[in-house]
Amino acid sequence: MREYILETKDLSFKYPDGTKALKSVNIKIEKGKKISFIGVNGSGKSTLFLNFNGVLKPSGGSLIYKGNAVKYNQKSLLELRKNIGIVFQDPENQLFSASVYQEVSFGAMNLKLEETEVRRRVDEALKNIGMYDYREKAVHFLSYGQKKRVSIADILVMNPEVIVFDEPTSSLDPKHSSQIIDIFDDINEKGITVILSTHDVEIAYSWSDYIFVMKDGEIVKEGTPYEIFSDDKLINECYLQKPLILETFENLIKSGKVKSTETIPRNKQELFQLINA
Ligand SMILES: Nc1ncnc2c1ncn2[C@@H]1O[C@H](COP(=O)(O)OP(=O)(O)OP(=O)(O)O)[C@@H](O)[C@H]1O
Ligand SMILES: [Mg+2]
């Protein structure tokens, strides 16, 4: 039986200025999966993510964590935030400590871990995101992409059950972008549910187990990467783009160069294998 770690039921959210950013969102997120949210600017991804760990409180409907509706009292919020870590879209909104090391150790120290364990986790996270050599550096002198990576380390040290990354690879160079994706795969293999939002259709297509598409504060479609990106009408209506790998595959099938196969390539290697077979 499927186990859902996070659900929303008719969740809506209205900002104080009256903007209805979320309209009756109903989703179920399966435990241990790799999930992407895609959709144009302003479709509500960040607002939904901020509802996921209680930074924002729904104006209507509910958020359900492990089968229980979240109550917005202090105890329930603490519990939620301990288990669901969020990396904000803009690192400037997240980082506040003087040095990189202080910044990343803060969350782990709050968990009241032994000092040696804190040190171990911080060192590991900084090495993973390639910022270990910068550990004594002042956060405000870092480049934007470096800040972004530190904000990701902030959450990695906490070891939550679910990690929500709001556009984790935006403004990262190709090397660090693929490094971050590898980290997501590693933590996912340890059983952590990884949720991200992205405008990079190639990442959404090749990385995700399951995708939600948002438009105007609503979920307009959900499904496997192939179900989403083979839907040309959806791609048009939601101003998405077909991933190059899938487009190439569809083209090869159409022209008869590749016979229809059971396996649809998800990445370059799989596509090349098919072409060379
Ligand atoms: N603090 C705020 N006050 C009022 N309206 C807001 C606020 N933050 C976001 N909005 C509005 O809510 C809607 C959803 O915004 P949100 O930031 O969730 O979109 P998004 O999908 O994350 O977009 P992007 O891809 O640009 O990050 C937009 O119409 C936006 O203008
Ligand atoms: Mg956003």
PDB file of C-alpha atoms and ligand atoms in Angstrom, residues 13-22 38-50 56 89 166-167 197-199 214 217, ligand 1:
ATOM      1  CA  PHE A  13      -3.937  30.633   0.540  1.00  0.00           C
ATOM      2  CA  LYS A  14      -4.580  34.335   0.279  1.00  0.00           C
ATOM      3  CA  TYR A  15      -1.889  36.987   0.860  1.00  0.00           C
ATOM      4  CA  PRO A  16      -2.770  40.048   2.969  1.00  0.00           C
ATOM      5  CA  ASP A  17      -3.046  42.199  -0.171  1.00  0.00           C
ATOM      6  CA  GLY A  18      -5.855  39.932  -1.393  1.00  0.00           C
ATOM      7  CA  THR A  19      -3.883  37.817  -3.911  1.00  0.00           C
ATOM      8  CA  LYS A  20      -5.379  34.339  -4.044  1.00  0.00           C
ATOM      9  CA  ALA A  21      -2.114  32.460  -4.571  1.00  0.00           C
ATOM     10  CA  LEU A  22      -3.474  28.939  -3.944  1.00  0.00           C
ATOM     11  CA  ILE A  38       6.756  22.977 -12.274  1.00  0.00           C
ATOM     12  CA  GLY A  39       4.804  25.956 -13.559  1.00  0.00           C
ATOM     13  CA  VAL A  40       5.354  29.510 -14.748  1.00  0.00           C
ATOM     14  CA  ASN A  41       6.369  32.448 -12.580  1.00  0.00           C
ATOM     15  CA  GLY A  42       3.625  33.301 -10.133  1.00  0.00           C
ATOM     16  CA  SER A  43       1.810  29.965 -10.422  1.00  0.00           C
ATOM     17  CA  GLY A  44       2.086  29.390  -6.662  1.00  0.00           C
ATOM     18  CA  LYS A  45       4.997  26.993  -6.180  1.00  0.00           C
ATOM     19  CA  SER A  46       6.815  29.000  -3.508  1.00  0.00           C
ATOM     20  CA  THR A  47       3.582  29.809  -1.705  1.00  0.00           C
ATOM     21  CA  LEU A  48       2.690  26.114  -1.592  1.00  0.00           C
ATOM     22  CA  PHE A  49       6.172  25.202  -0.332  1.00  0.00           C
ATOM     23  CA  LEU A  50       5.921  27.785   2.446  1.00  0.00           C
ATOM     24  CA  LEU A  56       2.553  30.183   5.984  1.00  0.00           C
ATOM     25  CA  GLN A  89      14.135  30.243  -3.294  1.00  0.00           C
ATOM     26  CA  ASP A 166      12.563  25.887  -3.987  1.00  0.00           C
ATOM     27  CA  GLU A 167      14.440  26.200  -7.286  1.00  0.00           C
ATOM     28  CA  SER A 197      10.474  23.219  -7.800  1.00  0.00           C
ATOM     29  CA  THR A 198      12.270  24.014 -11.009  1.00  0.00           C
ATOM     30  CA  HIS A 199      12.015  25.825 -14.325  1.00  0.00           C
ATOM     31  CA  MET A 214       0.829  24.338 -11.327  1.00  0.00           C
ATOM     32  CA  GLY A 217      -2.637  28.660  -7.929  1.00  0.00           C
TER      33      GLY A 217
HETATM   34  N1  LIG B   1       4.185  38.375  -0.107  1.00  0.00           N
HETATM   35  C1  LIG B   1       3.284  38.406  -1.091  1.00  0.00           C
HETATM   36  N2  LIG B   1       2.263  39.280  -1.051  1.00  0.00           N
HETATM   37  C2  LIG B   1       1.335  39.337  -2.036  1.00  0.00           C
HETATM   38  N3  LIG B   1       1.343  38.531  -3.101  1.00  0.00           N
HETATM   39  C3  LIG B   1       2.331  37.641  -3.189  1.00  0.00           C
HETATM   40  C4  LIG B   1       3.360  37.529  -2.207  1.00  0.00           C
HETATM   41  N4  LIG B   1       4.222  36.559  -2.582  1.00  0.00           N
HETATM   42  C5  LIG B   1       3.743  36.070  -3.735  1.00  0.00           C
HETATM   43  N5  LIG B   1       2.616  36.716  -4.114  1.00  0.00           N
HETATM   44  C6  LIG B   1       1.779  36.436  -5.306  1.00  0.00           C
HETATM   45  O1  LIG B   1       1.303  35.091  -5.202  1.00  0.00           O
HETATM   46  C7  LIG B   1       1.316  34.435  -6.473  1.00  0.00           C
HETATM   47  C8  LIG B   1       2.152  33.162  -6.397  1.00  0.00           C
HETATM   48  O2  LIG B   1       3.497  33.515  -6.184  1.00  0.00           O
HETATM   49  P1  LIG B   1       4.634  32.438  -5.912  1.00  0.00           P
HETATM   50  O3  LIG B   1       5.836  33.188  -5.457  1.00  0.00           O
HETATM   51  O4  LIG B   1       4.109  31.379  -5.033  1.00  0.00           O
HETATM   52  O5  LIG B   1       4.845  31.852  -7.389  1.00  0.00           O
HETATM   53  P2  LIG B   1       5.985  30.866  -7.933  1.00  0.00           P
HETATM   54  O6  LIG B   1       5.284  29.787  -8.699  1.00  0.00           O
HETATM   55  O7  LIG B   1       6.890  30.461  -6.856  1.00  0.00           O
HETATM   56  O8  LIG B   1       6.752  31.812  -8.986  1.00  0.00           O
HETATM   57  P3  LIG B   1       8.327  31.836  -9.420  1.00  0.00           P
HETATM   58  O9  LIG B   1       8.477  30.776 -10.470  1.00  0.00           O
HETATM   59  O10 LIG B   1       8.498  33.205 -10.003  1.00  0.00           O
HETATM   60  O11 LIG B   1       9.164  31.600  -8.216  1.00  0.00           O
HETATM   61  C9  LIG B   1       1.826  35.475  -7.473  1.00  0.00           C
HETATM   62  O12 LIG B   1       0.727  36.041  -8.105  1.00  0.00           O
HETATM   63  C10 LIG B   1       2.540  36.515  -6.601  1.00  0.00           C
HETATM   64  O13 LIG B   1       2.482  37.781  -7.179  1.00  0.00           O
END
